[in-house]
Coordinates of N, CA, C and O in Angstrom, one line a residue:
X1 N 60.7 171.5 76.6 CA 60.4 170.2 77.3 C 61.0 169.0 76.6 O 61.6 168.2 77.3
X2 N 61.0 168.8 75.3 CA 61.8 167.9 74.9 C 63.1 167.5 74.7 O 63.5 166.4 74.4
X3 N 63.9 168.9 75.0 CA 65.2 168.7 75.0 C 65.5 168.2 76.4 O 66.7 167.9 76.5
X4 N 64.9 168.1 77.5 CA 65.3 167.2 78.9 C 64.6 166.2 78.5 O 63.8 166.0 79.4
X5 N 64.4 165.6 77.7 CA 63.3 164.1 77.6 C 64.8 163.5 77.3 O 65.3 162.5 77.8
X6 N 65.4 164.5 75.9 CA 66.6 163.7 75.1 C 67.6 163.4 75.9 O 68.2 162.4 76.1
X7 N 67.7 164.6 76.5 CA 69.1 164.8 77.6 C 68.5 163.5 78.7 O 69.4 162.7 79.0
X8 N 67.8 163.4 79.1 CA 67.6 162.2 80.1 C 67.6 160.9 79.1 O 68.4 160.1 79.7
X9 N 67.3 160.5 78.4 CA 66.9 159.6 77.5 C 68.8 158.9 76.8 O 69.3 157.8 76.5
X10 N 69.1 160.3 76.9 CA 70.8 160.1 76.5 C 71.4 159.8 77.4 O 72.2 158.9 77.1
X11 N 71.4 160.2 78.7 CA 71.9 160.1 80.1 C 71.5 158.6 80.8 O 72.0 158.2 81.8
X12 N 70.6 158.0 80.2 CA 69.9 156.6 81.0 C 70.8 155.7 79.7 O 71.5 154.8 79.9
X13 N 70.6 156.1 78.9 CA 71.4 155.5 77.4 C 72.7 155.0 78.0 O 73.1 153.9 78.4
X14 N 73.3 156.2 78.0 CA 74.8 156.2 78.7 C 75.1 155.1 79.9 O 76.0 154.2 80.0
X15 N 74.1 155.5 80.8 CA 74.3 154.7 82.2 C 74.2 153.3 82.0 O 74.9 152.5 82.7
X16 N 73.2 152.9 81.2 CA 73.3 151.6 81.0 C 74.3 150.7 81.0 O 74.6 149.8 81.8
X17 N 75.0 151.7 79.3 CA 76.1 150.8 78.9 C 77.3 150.6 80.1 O 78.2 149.8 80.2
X18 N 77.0 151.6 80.7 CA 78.5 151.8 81.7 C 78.0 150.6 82.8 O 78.8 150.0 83.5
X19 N 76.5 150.3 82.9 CA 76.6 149.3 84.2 C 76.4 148.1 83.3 O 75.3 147.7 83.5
X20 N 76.9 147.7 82.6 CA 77.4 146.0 81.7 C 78.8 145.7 82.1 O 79.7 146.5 82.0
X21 N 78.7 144.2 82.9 CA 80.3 144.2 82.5 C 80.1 142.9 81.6 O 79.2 142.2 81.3
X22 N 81.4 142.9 81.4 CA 82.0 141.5 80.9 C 81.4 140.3 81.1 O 80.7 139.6 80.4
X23 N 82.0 140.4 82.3 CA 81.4 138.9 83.3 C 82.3 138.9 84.5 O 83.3 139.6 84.7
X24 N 81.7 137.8 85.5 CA 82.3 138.1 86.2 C 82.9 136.6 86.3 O 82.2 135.6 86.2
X25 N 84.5 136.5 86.6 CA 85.2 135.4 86.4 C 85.7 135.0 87.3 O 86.8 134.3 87.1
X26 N 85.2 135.2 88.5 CA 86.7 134.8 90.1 C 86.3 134.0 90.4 O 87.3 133.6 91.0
X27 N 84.9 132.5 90.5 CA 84.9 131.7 90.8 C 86.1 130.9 90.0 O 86.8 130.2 90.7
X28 N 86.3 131.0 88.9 CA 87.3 130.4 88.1 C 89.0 130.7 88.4 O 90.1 130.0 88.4
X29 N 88.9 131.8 88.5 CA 90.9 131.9 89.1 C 91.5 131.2 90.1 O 91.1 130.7 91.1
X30 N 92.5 131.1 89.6 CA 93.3 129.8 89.8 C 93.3 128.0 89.5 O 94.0 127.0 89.8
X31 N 92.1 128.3 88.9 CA 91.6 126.4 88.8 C 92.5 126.5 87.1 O 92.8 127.4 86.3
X32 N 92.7 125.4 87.1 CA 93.5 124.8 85.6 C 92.8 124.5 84.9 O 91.7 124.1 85.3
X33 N 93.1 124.7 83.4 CA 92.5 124.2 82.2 C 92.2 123.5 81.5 O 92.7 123.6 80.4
X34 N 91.4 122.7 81.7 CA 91.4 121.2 81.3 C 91.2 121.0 79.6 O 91.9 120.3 78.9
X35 N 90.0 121.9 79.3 CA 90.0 121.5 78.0 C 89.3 122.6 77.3 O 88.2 123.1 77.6
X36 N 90.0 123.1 76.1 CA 89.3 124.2 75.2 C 88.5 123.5 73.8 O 89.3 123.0 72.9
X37 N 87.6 123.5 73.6 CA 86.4 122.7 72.8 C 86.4 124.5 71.5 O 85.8 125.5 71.8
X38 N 86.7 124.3 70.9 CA 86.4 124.8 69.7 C 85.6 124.3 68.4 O 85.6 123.3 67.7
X39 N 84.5 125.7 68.6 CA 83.7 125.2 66.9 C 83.2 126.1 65.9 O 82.2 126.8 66.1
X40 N 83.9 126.0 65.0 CA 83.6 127.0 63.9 C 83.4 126.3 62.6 O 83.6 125.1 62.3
X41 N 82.8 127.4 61.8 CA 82.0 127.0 60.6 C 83.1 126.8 59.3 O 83.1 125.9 58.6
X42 N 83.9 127.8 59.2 CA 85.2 127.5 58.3 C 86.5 127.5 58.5 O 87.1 126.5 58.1
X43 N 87.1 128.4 59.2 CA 88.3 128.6 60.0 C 89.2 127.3 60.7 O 88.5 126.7 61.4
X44 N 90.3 126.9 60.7 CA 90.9 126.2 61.0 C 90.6 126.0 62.6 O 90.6 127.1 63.1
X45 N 90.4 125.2 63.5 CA 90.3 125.1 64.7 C 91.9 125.6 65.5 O 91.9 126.3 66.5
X46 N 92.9 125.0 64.9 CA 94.3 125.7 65.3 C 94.8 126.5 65.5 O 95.7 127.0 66.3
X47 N 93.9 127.0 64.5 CA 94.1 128.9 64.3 C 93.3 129.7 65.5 O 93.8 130.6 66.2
X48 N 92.0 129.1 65.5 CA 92.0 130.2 67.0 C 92.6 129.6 67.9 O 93.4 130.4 68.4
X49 N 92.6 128.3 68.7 CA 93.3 128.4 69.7 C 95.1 128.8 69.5 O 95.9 128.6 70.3
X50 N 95.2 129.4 68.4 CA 96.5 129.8 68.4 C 96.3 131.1 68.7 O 97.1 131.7 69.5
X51 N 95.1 131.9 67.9 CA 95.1 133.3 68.4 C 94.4 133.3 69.7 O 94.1 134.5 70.1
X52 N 94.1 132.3 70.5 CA 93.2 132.7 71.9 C 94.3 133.1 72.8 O 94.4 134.0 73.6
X53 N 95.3 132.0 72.1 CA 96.5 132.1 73.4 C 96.2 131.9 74.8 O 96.9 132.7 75.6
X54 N 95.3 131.0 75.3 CA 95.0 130.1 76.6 C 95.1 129.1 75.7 O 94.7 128.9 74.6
X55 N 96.1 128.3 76.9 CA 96.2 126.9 76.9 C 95.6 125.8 77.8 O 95.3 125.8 79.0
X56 N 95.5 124.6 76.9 CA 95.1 123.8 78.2 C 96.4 123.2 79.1 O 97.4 122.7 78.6
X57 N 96.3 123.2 80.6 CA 96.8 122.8 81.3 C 97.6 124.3 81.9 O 98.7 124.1 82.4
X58 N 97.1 125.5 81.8 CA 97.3 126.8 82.1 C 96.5 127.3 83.1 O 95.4 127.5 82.9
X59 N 96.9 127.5 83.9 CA 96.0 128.5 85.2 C 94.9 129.7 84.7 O 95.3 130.7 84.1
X60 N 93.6 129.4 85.2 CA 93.3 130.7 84.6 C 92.9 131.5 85.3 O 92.2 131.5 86.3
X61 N 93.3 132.7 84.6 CA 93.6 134.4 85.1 C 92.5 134.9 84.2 O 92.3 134.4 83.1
X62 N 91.4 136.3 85.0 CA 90.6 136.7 83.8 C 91.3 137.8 83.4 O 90.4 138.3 82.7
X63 N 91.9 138.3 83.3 CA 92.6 139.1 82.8 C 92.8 138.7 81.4 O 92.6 139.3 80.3
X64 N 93.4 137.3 81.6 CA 94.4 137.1 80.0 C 92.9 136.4 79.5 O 92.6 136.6 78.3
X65 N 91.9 135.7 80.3 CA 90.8 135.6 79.7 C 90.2 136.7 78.8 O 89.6 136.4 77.8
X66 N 90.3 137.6 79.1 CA 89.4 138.8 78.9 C 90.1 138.9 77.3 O 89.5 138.7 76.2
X67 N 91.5 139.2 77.3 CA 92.3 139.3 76.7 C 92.7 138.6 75.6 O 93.4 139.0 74.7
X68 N 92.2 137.6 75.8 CA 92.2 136.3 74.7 C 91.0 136.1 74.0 O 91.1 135.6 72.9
X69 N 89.8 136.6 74.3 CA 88.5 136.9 74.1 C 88.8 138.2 72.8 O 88.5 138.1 71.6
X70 N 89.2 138.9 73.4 CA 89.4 140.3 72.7 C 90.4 140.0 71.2 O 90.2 140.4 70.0
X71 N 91.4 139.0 71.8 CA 92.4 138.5 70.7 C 91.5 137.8 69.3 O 92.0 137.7 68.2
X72 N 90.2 137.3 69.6 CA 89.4 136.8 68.6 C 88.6 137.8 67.9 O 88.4 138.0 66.6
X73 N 88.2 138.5 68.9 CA 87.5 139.6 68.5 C 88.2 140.4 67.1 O 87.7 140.5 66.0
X74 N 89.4 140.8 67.6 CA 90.0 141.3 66.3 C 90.4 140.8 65.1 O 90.6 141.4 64.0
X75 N 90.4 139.7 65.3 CA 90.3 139.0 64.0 C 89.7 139.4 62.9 O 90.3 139.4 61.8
X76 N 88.6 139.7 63.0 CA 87.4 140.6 62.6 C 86.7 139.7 61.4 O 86.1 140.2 60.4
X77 N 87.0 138.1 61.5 CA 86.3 137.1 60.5 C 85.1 136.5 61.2 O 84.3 135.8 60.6
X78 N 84.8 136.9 62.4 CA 83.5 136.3 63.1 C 82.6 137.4 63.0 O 82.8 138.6 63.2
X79 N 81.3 136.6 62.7 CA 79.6 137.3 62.2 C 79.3 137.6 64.2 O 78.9 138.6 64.7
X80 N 79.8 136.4 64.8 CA 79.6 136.0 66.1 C 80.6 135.2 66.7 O 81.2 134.3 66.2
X81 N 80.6 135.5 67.9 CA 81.4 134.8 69.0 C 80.8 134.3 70.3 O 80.4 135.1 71.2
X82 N 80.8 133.1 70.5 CA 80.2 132.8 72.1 C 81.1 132.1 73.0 O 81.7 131.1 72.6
X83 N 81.3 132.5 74.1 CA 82.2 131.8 74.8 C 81.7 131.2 76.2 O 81.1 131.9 77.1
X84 N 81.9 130.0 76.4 CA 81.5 129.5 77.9 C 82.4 128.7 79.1 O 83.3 127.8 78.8
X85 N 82.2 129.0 80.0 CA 83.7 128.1 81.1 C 82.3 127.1 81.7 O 81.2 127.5 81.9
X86 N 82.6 125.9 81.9 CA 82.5 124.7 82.9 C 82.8 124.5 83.3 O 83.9 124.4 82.6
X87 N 83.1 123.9 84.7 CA 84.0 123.6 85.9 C 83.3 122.2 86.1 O 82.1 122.1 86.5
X88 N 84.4 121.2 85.7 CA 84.3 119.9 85.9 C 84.3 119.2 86.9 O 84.8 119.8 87.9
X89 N 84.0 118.1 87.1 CA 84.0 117.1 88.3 C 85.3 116.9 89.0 O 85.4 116.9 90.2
X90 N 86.1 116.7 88.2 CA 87.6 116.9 88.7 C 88.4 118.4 89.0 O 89.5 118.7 88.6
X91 N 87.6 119.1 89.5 CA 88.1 120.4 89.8 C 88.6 121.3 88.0 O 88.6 122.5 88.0
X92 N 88.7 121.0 87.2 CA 88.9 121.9 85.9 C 88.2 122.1 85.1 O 87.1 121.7 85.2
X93 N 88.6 122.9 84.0 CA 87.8 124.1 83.5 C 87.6 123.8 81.8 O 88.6 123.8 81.1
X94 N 86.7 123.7 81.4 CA 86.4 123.7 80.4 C 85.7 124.8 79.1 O 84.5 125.0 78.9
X95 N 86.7 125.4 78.5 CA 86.4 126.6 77.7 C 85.6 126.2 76.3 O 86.2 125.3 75.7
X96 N 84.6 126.7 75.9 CA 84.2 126.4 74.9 C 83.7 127.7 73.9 O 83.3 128.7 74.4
X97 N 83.8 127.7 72.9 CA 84.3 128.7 71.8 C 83.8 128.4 70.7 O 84.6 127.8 69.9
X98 N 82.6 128.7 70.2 CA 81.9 129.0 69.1 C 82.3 130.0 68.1 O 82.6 131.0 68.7
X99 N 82.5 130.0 67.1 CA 82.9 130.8 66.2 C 81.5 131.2 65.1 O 81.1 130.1 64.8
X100 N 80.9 131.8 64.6 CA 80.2 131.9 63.3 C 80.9 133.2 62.1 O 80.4 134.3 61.9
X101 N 82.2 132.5 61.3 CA 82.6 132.8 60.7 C 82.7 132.8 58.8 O 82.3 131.8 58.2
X102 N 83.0 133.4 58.5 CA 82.6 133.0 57.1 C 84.0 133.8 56.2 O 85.1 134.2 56.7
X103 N 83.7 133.9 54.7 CA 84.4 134.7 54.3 C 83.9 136.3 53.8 O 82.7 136.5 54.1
X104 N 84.5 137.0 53.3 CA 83.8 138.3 52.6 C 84.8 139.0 51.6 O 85.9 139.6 51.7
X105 N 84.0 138.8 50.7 CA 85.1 140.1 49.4 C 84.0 141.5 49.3 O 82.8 141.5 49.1
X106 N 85.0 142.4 49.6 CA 84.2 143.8 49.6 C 84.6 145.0 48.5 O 85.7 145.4 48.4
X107 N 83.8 145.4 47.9 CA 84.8 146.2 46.7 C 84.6 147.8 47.1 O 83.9 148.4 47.9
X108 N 85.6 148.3 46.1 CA 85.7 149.6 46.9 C 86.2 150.3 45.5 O 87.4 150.2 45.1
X109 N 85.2 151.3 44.8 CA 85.6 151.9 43.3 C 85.7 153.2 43.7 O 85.2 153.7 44.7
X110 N 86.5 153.8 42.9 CA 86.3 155.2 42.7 C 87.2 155.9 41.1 O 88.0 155.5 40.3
X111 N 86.5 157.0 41.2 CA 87.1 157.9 39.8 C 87.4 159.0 40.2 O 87.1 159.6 41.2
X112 N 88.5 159.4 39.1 CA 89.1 161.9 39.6 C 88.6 161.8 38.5 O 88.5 161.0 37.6
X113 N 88.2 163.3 38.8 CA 87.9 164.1 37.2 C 89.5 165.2 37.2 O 90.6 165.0 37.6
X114 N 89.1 166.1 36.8 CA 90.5 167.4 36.4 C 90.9 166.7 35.1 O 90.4 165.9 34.4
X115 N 92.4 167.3 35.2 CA 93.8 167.5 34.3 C 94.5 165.7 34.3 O 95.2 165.1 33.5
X116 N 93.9 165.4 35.2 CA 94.3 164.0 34.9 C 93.1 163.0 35.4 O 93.0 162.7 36.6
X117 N 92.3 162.5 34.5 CA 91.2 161.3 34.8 C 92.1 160.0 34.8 O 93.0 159.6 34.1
X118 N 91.1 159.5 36.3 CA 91.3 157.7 36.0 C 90.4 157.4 37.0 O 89.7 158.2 37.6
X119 N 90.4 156.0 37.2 CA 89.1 155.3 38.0 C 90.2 153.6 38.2 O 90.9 152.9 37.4
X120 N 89.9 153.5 39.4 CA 90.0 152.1 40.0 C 89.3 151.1 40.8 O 88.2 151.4 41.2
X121 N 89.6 150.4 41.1 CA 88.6 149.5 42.1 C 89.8 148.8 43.2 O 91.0 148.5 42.9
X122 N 89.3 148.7 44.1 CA 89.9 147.7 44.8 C 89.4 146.8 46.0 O 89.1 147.3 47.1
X123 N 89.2 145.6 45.8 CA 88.7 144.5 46.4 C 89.6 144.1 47.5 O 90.8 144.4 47.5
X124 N 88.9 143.5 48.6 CA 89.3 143.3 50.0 C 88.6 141.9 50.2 O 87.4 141.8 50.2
X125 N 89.2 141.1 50.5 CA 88.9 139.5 50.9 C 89.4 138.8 51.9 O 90.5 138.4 51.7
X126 N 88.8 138.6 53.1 CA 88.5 137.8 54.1 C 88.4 136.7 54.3 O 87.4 136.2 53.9
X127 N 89.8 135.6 55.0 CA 89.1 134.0 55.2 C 88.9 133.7 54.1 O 88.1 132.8 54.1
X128 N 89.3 134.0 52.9 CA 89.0 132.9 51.9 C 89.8 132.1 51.8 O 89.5 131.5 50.7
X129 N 91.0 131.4 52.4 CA 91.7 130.5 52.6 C 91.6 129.5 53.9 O 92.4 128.6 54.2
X130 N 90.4 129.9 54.5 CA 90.1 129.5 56.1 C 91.7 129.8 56.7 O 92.6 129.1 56.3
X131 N 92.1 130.6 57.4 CA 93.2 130.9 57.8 C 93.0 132.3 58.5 O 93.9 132.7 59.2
X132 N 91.8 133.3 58.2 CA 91.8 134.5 59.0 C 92.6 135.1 58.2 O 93.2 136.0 58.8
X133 N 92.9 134.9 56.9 CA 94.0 136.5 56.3 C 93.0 137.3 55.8 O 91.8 137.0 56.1
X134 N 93.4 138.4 54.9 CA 93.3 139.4 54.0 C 94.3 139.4 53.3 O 95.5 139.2 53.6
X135 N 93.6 139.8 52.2 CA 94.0 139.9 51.0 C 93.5 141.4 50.1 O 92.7 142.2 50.5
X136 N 94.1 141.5 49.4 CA 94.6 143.4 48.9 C 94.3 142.8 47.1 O 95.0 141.8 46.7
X137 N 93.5 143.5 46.2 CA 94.1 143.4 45.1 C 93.4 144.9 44.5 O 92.2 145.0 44.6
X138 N 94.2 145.9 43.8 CA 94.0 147.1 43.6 C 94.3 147.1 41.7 O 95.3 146.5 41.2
X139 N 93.2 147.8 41.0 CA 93.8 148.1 39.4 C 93.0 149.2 39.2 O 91.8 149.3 39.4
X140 N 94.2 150.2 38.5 CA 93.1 151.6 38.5 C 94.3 151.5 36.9 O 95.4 150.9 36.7
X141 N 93.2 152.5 35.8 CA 93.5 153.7 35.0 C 93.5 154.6 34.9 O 92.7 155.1 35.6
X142 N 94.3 155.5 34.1 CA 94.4 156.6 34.0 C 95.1 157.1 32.7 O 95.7 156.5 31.8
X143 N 94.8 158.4 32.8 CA 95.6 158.8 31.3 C 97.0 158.6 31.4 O 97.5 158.5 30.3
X144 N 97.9 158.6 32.5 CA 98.9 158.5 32.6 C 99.7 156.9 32.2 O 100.9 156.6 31.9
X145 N 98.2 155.8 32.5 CA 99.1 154.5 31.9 C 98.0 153.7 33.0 O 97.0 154.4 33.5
X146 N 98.2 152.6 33.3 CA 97.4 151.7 34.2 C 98.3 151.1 35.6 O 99.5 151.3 35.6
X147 N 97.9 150.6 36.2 CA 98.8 150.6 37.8 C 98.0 149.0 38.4 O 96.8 148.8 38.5
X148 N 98.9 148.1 38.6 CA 97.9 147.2 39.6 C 98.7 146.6 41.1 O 99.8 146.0 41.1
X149 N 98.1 146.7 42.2 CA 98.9 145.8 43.4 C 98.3 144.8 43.9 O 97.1 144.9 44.1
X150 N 98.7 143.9 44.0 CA 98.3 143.0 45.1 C 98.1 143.1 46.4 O 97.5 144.2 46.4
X151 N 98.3 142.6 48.0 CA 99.0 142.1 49.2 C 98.1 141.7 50.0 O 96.9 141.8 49.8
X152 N 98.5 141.2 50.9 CA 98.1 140.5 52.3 C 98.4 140.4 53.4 O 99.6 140.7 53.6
X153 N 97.6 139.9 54.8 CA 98.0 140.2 56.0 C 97.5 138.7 56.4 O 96.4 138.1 56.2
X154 N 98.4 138.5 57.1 CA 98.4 137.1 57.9 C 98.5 137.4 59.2 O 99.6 137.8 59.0
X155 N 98.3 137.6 60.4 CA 98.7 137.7 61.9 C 98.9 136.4 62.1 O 99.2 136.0 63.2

């Protein structure tokens, strides 16, 4: 008897997620862009509307909405994201875009044992320049000698 409790229990689970959408955006297609209102806690404001890629004075399509949404998403420097459209007095559209972002350094150690011991660390840092990069810095030893890299990703 319990295993149809789960199997239902998993099956309503499921169904849920499947009836969420997005949102729904067709009152807004085709009306122009009047103004994208950006606000975040560290992050350059430039920077996302450079990674939103809607502009103002651009027709809006939900598609590239959807899409431009998701373009923040990956960023992967926001704790949270909220987004809202207003449709102004003058027929256009006002996008507004909350960010709650911050920075994060994350470390990441490990050691081998066998025929050859060594141990390294390597740290991973987020937005510490407000700019949305990463950053790479790796130093391990070993019996063989010591090793260190740097690098970074900017999109």
């Amino acid at each position: 008897m319990n295993k149809y409790k789960l199997v239902l229990f998993v099956f309503l689970f499921l169904f849920s997620f499947l009836s969420i959408k997005a949102g729904d955006f067709t009152a807004f297609q085709g009306k122009t862009i009047g103004k994208i209102n950006i606000k975040t806690e560290r992050i350059e404001p430039t920077i996302v509307l450079e990674k939103f890629g809607l502009k103002e004075g651009q027709i809006f399509n939900e598609q590239k909405y959807i899409k431009a949404q998701e373009n923040l998403h990956n960023m992967r420097i926001f704790k949270k994201l909220d987004f809202s459209i207003e449709e102004t007095s003058n027929n256009t559209l006002t996008i507004n875009i909350t960010g709650m972002d911050g920075y994060y350094i994350f470390p990441l150690a490990f050691a081998t044992g066998g025929s050859k011991r060594g141990a390294g660390i390597t740290l991973v840092g987020g937005n510490l320049f407000k700019k949305g990069e990463m950053l790479f810095l790796f130093g391990g030893i070993g019996e063989d000698g010591a090793m260190t890299s740097v690098g970074g990703a900017y999109d």
